[in-house]
PDB file of C-alpha atoms and ligand atoms in Angstrom:
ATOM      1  CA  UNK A 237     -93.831 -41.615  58.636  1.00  0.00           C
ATOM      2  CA  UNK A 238     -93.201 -38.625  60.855  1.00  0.00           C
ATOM      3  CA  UNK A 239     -95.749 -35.906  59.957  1.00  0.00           C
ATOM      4  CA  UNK A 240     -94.792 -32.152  59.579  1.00  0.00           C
ATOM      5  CA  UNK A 241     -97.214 -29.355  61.041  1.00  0.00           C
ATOM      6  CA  UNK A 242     -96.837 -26.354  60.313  1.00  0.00           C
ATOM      7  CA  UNK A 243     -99.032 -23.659  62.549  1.00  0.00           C
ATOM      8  CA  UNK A 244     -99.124 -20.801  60.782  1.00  0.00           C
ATOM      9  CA  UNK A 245    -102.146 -19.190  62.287  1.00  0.00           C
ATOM     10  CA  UNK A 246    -102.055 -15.456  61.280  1.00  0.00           C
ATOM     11  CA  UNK A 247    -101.611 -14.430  65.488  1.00  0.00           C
ATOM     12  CA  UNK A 248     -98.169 -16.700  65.098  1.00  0.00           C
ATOM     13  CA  UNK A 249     -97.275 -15.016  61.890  1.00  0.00           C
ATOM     14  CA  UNK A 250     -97.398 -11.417  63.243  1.00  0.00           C
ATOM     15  CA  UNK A 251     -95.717 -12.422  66.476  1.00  0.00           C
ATOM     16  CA  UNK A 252     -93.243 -14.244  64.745  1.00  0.00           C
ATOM     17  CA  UNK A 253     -92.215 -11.346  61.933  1.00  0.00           C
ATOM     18  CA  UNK A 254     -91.910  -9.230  64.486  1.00  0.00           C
ATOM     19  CA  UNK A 255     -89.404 -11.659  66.192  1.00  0.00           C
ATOM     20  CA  UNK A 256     -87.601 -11.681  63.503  1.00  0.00           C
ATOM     21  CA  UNK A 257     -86.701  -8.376  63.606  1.00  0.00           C
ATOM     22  CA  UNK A 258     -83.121  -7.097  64.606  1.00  0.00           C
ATOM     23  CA  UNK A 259     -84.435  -4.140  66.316  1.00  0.00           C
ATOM     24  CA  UNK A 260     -86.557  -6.449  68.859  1.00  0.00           C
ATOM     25  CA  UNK A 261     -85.315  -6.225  72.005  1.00  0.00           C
ATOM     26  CA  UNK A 262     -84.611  -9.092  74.285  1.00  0.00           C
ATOM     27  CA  UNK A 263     -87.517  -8.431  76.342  1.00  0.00           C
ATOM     28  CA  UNK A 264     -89.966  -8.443  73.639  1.00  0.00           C
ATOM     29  CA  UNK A 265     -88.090 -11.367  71.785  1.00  0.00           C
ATOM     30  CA  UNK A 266     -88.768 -13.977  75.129  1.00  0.00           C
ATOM     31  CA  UNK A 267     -92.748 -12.302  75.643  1.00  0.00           C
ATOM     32  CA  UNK A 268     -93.426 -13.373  71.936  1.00  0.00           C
ATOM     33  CA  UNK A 269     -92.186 -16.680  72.256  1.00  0.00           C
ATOM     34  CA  UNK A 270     -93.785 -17.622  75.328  1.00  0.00           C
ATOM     35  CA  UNK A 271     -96.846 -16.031  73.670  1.00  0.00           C
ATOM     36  CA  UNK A 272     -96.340 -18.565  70.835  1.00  0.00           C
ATOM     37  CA  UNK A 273     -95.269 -21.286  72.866  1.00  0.00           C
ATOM     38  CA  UNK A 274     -98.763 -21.077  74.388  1.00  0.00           C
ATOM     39  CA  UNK A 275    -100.998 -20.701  71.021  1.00  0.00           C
ATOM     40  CA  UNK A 276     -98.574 -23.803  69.325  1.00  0.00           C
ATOM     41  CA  UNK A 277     -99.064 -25.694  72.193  1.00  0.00           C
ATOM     42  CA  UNK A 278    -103.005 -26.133  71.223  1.00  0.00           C
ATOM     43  CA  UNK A 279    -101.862 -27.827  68.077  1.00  0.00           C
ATOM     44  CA  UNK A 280     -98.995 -29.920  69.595  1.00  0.00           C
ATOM     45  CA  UNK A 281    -101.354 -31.621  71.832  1.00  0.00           C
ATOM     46  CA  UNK A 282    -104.985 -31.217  69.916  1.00  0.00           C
ATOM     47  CA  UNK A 283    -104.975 -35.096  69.569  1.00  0.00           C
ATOM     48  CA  UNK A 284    -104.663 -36.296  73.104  1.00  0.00           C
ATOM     49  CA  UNK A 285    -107.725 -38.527  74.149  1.00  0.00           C
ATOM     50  CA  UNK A 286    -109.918 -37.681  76.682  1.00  0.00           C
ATOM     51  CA  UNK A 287    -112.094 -40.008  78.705  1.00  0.00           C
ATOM     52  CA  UNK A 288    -116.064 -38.980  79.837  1.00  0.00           C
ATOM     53  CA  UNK A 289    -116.439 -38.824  83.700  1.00  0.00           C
ATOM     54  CA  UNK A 290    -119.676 -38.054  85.748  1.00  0.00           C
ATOM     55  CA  UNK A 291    -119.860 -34.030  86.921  1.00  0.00           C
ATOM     56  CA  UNK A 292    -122.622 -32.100  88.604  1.00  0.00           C
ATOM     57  CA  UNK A 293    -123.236 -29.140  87.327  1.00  0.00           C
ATOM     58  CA  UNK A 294    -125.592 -26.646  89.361  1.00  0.00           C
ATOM     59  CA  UNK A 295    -128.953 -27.528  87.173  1.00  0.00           C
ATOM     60  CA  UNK A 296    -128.223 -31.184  86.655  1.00  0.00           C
ATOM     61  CA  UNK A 297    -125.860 -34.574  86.480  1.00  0.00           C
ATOM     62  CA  UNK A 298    -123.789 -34.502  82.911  1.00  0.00           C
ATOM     63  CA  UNK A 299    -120.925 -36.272  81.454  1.00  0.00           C
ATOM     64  CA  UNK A 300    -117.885 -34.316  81.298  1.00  0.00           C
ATOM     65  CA  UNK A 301    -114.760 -34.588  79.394  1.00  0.00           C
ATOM     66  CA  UNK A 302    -110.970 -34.682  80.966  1.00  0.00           C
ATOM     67  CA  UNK A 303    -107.923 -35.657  79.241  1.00  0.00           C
ATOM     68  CA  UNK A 304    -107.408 -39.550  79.751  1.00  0.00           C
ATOM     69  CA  UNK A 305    -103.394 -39.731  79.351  1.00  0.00           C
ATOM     70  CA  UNK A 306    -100.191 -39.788  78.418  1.00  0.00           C
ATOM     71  CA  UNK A 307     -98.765 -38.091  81.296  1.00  0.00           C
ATOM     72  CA  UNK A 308     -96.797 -35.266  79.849  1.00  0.00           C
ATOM     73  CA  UNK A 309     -92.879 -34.056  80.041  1.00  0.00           C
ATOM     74  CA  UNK A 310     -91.325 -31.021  78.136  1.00  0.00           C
ATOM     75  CA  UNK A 311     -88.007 -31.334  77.280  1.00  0.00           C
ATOM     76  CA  UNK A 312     -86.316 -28.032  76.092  1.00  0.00           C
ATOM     77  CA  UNK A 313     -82.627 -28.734  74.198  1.00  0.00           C
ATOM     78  CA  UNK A 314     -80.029 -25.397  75.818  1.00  0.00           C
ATOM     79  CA  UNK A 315     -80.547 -22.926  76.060  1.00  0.00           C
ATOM     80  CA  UNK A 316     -82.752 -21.551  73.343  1.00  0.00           C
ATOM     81  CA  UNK A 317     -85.715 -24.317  73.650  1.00  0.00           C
ATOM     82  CA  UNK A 318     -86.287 -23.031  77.247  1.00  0.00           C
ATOM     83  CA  UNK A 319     -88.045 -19.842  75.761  1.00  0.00           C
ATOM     84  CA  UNK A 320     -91.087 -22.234  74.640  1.00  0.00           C
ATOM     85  CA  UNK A 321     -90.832 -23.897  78.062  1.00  0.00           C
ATOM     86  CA  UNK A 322     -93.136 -21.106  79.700  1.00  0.00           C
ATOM     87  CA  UNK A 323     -95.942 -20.946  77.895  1.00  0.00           C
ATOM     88  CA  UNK A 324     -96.555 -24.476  77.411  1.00  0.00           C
ATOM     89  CA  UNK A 325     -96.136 -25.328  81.212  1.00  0.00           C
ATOM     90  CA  UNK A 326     -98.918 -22.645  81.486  1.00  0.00           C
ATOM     91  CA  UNK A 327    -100.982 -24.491  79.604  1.00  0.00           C
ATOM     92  CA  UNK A 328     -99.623 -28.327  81.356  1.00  0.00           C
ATOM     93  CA  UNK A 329     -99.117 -27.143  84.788  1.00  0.00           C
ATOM     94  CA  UNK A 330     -97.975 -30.545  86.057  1.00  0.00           C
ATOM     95  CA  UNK A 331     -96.047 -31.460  83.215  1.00  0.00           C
ATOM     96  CA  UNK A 332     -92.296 -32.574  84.200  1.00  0.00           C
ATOM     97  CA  UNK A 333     -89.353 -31.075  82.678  1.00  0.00           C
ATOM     98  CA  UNK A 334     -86.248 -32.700  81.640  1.00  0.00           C
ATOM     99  CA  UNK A 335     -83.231 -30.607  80.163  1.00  0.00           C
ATOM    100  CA  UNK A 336     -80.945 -32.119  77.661  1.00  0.00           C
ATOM    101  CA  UNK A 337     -77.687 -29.551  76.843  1.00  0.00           C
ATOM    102  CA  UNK A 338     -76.100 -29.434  73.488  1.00  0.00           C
ATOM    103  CA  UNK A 339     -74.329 -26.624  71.499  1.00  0.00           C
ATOM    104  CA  UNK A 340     -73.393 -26.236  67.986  1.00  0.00           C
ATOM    105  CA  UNK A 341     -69.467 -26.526  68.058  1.00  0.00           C
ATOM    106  CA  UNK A 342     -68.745 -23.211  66.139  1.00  0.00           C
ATOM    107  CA  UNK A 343     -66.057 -24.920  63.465  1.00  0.00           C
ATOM    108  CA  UNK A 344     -68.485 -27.845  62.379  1.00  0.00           C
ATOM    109  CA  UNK A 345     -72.012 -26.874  63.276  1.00  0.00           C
ATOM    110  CA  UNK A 346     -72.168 -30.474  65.533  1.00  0.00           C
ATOM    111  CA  UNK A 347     -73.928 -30.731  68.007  1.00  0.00           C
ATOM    112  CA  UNK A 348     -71.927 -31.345  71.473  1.00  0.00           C
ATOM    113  CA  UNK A 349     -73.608 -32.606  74.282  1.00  0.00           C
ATOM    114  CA  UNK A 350     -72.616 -30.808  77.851  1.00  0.00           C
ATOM    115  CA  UNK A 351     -75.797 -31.930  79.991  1.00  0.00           C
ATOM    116  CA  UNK A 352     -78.682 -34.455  80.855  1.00  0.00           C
ATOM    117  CA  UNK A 353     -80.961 -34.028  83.100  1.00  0.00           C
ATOM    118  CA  UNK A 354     -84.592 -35.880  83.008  1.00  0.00           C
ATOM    119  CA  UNK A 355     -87.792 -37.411  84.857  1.00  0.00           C
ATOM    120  CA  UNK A 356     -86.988 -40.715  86.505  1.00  0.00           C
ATOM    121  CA  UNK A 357     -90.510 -41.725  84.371  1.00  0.00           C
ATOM    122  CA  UNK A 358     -89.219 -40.345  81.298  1.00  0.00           C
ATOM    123  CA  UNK A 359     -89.920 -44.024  79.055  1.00  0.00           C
ATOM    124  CA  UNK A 360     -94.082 -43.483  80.211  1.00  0.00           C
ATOM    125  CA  UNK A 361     -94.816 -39.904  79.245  1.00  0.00           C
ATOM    126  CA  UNK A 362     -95.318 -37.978  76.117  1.00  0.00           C
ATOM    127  CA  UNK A 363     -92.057 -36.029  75.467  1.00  0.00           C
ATOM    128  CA  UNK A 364     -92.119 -32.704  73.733  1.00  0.00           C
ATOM    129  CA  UNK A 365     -88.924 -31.621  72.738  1.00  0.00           C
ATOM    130  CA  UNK A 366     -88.370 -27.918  72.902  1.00  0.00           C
ATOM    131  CA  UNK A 367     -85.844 -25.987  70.365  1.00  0.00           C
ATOM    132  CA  UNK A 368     -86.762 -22.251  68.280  1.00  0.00           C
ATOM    133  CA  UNK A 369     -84.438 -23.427  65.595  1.00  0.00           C
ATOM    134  CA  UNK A 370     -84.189 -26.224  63.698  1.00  0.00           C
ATOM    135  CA  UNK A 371     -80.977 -25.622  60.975  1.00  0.00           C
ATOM    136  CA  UNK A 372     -78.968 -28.784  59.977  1.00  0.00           C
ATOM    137  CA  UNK A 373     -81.339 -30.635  62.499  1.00  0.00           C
ATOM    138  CA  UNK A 374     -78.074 -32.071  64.028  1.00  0.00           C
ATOM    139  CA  UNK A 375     -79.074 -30.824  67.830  1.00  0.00           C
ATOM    140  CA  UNK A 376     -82.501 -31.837  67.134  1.00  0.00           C
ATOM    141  CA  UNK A 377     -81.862 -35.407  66.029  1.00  0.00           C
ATOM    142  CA  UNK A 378     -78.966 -35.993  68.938  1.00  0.00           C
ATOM    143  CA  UNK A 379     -81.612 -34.572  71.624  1.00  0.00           C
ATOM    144  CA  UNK A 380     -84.388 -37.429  70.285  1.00  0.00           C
ATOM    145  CA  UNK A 381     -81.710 -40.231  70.126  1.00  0.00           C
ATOM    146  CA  UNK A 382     -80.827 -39.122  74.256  1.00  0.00           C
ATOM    147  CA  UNK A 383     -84.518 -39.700  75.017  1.00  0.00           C
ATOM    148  CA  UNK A 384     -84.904 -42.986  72.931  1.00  0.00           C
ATOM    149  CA  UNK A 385     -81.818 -44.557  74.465  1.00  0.00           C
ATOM    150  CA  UNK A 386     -83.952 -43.685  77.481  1.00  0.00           C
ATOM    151  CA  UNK A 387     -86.637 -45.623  76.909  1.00  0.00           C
ATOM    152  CA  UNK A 388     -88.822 -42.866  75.448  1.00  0.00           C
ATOM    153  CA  UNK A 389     -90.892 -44.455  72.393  1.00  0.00           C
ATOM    154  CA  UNK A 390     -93.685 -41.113  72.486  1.00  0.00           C
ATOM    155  CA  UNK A 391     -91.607 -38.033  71.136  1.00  0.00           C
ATOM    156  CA  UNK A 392     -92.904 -34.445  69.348  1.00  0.00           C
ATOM    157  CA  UNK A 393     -90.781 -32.158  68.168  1.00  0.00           C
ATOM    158  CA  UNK A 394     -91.674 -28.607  68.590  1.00  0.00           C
ATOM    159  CA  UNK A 395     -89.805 -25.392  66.486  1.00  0.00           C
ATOM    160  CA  UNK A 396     -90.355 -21.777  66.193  1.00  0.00           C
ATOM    161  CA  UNK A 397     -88.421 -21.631  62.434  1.00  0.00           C
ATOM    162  CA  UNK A 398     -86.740 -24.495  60.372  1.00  0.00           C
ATOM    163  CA  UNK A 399     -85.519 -25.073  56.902  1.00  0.00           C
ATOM    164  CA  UNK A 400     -86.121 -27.988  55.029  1.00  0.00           C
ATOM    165  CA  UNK A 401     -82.585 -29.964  55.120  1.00  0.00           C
ATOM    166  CA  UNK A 402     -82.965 -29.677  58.836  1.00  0.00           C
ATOM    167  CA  UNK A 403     -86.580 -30.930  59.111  1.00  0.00           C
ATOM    168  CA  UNK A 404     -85.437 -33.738  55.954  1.00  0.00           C
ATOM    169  CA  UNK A 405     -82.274 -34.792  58.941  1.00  0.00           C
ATOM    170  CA  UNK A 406     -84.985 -35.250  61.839  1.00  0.00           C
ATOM    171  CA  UNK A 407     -87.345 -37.532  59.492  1.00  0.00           C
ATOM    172  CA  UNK A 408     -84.735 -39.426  58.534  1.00  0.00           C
ATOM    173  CA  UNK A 409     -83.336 -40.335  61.648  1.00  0.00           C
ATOM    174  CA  UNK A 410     -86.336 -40.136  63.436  1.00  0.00           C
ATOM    175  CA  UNK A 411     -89.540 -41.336  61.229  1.00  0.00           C
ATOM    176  CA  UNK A 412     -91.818 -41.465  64.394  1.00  0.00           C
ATOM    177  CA  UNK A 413     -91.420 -38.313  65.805  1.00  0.00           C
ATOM    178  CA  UNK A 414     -93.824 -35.323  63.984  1.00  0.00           C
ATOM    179  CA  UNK A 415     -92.714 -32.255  63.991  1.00  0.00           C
ATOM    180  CA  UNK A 416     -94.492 -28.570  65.222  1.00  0.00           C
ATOM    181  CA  UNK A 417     -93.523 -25.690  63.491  1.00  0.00           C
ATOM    182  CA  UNK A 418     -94.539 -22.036  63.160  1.00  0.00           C
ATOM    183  CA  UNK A 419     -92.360 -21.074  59.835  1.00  0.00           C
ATOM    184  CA  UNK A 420     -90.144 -23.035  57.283  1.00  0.00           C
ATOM    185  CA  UNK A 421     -87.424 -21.030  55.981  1.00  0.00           C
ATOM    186  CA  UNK A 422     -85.606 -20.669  52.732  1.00  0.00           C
ATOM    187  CA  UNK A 423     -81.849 -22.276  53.345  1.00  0.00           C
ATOM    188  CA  UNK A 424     -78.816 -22.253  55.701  1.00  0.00           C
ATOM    189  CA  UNK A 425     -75.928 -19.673  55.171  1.00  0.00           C
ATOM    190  CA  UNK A 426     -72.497 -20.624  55.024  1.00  0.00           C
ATOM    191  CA  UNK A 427     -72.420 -20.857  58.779  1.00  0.00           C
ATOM    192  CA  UNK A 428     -74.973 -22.330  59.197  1.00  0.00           C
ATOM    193  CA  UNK A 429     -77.918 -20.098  60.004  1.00  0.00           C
ATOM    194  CA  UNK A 430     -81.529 -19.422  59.367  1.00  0.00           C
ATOM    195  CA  UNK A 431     -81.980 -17.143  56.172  1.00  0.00           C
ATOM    196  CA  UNK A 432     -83.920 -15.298  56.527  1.00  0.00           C
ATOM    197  CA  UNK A 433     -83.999 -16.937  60.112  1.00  0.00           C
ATOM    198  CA  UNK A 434     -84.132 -14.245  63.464  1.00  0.00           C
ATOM    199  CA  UNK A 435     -80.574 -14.568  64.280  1.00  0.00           C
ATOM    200  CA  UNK A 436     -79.442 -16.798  67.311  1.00  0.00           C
ATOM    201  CA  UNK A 437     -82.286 -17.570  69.311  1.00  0.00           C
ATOM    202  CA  UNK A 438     -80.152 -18.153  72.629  1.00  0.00           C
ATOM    203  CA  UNK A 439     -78.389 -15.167  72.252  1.00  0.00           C
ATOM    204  CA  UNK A 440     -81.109 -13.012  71.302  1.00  0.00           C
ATOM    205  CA  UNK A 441     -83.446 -14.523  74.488  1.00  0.00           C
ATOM    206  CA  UNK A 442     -80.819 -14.247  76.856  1.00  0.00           C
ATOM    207  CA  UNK A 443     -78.916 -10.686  75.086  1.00  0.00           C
ATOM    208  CA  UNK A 444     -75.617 -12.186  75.438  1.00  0.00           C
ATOM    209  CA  UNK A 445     -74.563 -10.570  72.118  1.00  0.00           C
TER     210      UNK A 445
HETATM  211  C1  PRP B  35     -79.041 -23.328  68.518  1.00  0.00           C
HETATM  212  C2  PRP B  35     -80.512 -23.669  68.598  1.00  0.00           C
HETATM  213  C3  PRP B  35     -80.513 -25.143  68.354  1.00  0.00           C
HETATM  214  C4  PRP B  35     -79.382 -25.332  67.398  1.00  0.00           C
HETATM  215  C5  PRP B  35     -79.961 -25.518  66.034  1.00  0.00           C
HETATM  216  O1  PRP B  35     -78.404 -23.648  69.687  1.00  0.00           O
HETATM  217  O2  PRP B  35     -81.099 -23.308  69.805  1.00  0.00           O
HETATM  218  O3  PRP B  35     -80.308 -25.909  69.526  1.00  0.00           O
HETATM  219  O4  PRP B  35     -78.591 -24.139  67.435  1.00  0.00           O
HETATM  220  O5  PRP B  35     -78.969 -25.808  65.122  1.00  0.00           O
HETATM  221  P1  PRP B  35     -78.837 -27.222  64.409  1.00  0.00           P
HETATM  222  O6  PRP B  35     -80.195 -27.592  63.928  1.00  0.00           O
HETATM  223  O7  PRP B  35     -77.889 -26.937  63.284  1.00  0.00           O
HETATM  224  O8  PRP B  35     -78.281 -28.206  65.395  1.00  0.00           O
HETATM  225  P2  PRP B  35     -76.901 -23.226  70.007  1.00  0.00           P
HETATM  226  O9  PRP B  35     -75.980 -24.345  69.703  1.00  0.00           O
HETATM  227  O10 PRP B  35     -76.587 -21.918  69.378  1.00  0.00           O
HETATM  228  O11 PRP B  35     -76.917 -23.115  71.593  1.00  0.00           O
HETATM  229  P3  PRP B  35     -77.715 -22.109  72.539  1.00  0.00           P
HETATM  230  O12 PRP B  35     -79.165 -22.467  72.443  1.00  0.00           O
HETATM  231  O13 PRP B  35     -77.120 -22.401  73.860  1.00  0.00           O
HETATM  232  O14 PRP B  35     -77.439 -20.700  72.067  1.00  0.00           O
HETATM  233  N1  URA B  36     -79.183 -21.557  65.805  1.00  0.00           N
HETATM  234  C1  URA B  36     -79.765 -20.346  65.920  1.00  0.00           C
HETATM  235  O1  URA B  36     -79.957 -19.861  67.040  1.00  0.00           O
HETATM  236  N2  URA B  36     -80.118 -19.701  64.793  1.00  0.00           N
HETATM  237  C2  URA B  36     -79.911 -20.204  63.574  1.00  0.00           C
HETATM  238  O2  URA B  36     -80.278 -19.557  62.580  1.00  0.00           O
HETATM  239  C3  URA B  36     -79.315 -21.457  63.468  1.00  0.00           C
HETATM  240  C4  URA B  36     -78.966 -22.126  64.601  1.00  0.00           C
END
């Protein structure tokens, strides 16, 4: 059964209120994310096996530790789940990225998928899917479906701020995939939103309201 984290380290916490915040600017909004991006991405990946090798260190021989696999590829959903793509390719430098586009059709909060765009090795990597919000869950479970009719069996999930009927929609479909997150929220409003929620996260990274 897909597993829910939530990473609520205090650092996260303060960054995130602030986030939250309508008086935020843009600016400030995409620096804390990335900032988060790069403390959740500790958790997202603190299981990953590593393998001993020989090293040489200046006073003697000594076994060293390096990470032994899955090869990794971040997958951000458009546009908002590019504002955790920075930070975590800071901390997986060769990590590949894919891009999957979707946008909530305004009338009846569906998902509608405009783009696809992925690693030709996609099916042999670990694939953490990138998305701030996680409302009805309906972008979120369509992006993971993509990547599975793909080939891709190894899936995370990674969120800044969901609410439980979203993360109930992802389990559901998706029973494999665990899911990162920084904050659950209370409920949806009537169109659909976050409450209390930061507003729209692609609007508020990019300021194109
Ligand atoms: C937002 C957000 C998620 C989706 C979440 O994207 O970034 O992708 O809504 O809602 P859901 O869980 O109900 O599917 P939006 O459609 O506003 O597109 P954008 O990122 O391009 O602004
Ligand atoms: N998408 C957002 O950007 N914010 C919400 O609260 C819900 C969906």
């Amino acid at each position: 059964m897909s597993q829910l984290h939530v990473i609520d380290h205090p650092l996260i916490q303060h960054k995130l209120s602030i986030m939250r915040q309508s008086d935020t600017c843009s600016k400030d909004f995409r620096q804390l994310l990335d900032e988060i991006a790069l403390l959740m991405g500790y958790e997202v990946t603190r299981d990953l096996p590593l393998e001993d090798y020989p090293i040489e260190t200046p006073i003697c021989m000594a076994v060293g530790r390096r990470i032994a696999g899955p090869k990794l590829a971040i997958v951000p959903i458009l546009r908002a789940g590019m504002g955790l793509l920075s930070g975590l390719q800071t901390l997986f430098p060769v990590a590949k990225v894919g891009h999957i586009g979707l946008y909530r059709d305004e009338e009846t909060h569906q998902p509608v998928e405009y783009y696809c765009k992925l690693p030709v090795d996609i099916e042999k990597r670990l694939v953490i899917v990138t998305d701030p919000m996680l409302a009805t869950g309906g972008s979120a479970t369509d992006a993971i479906t993509m990547l599975k009719k793909r080939g891709v069996t190894n899936i995370r999930l990674m969120c800044l701020v969901g609410v439980p009927e979203g993360i109930k929609k992802v389990q559901e479909a998706h029973p494999d995939v665990d899911i990162y997150i920084a904050a659950v929220d209370d409920h949806l409003n009537e169109n659909a939103y976050i409450v209390p929620g930061l507003g729209d996260a692609g609007d508020r990274i990019y300021g194109t309201k």
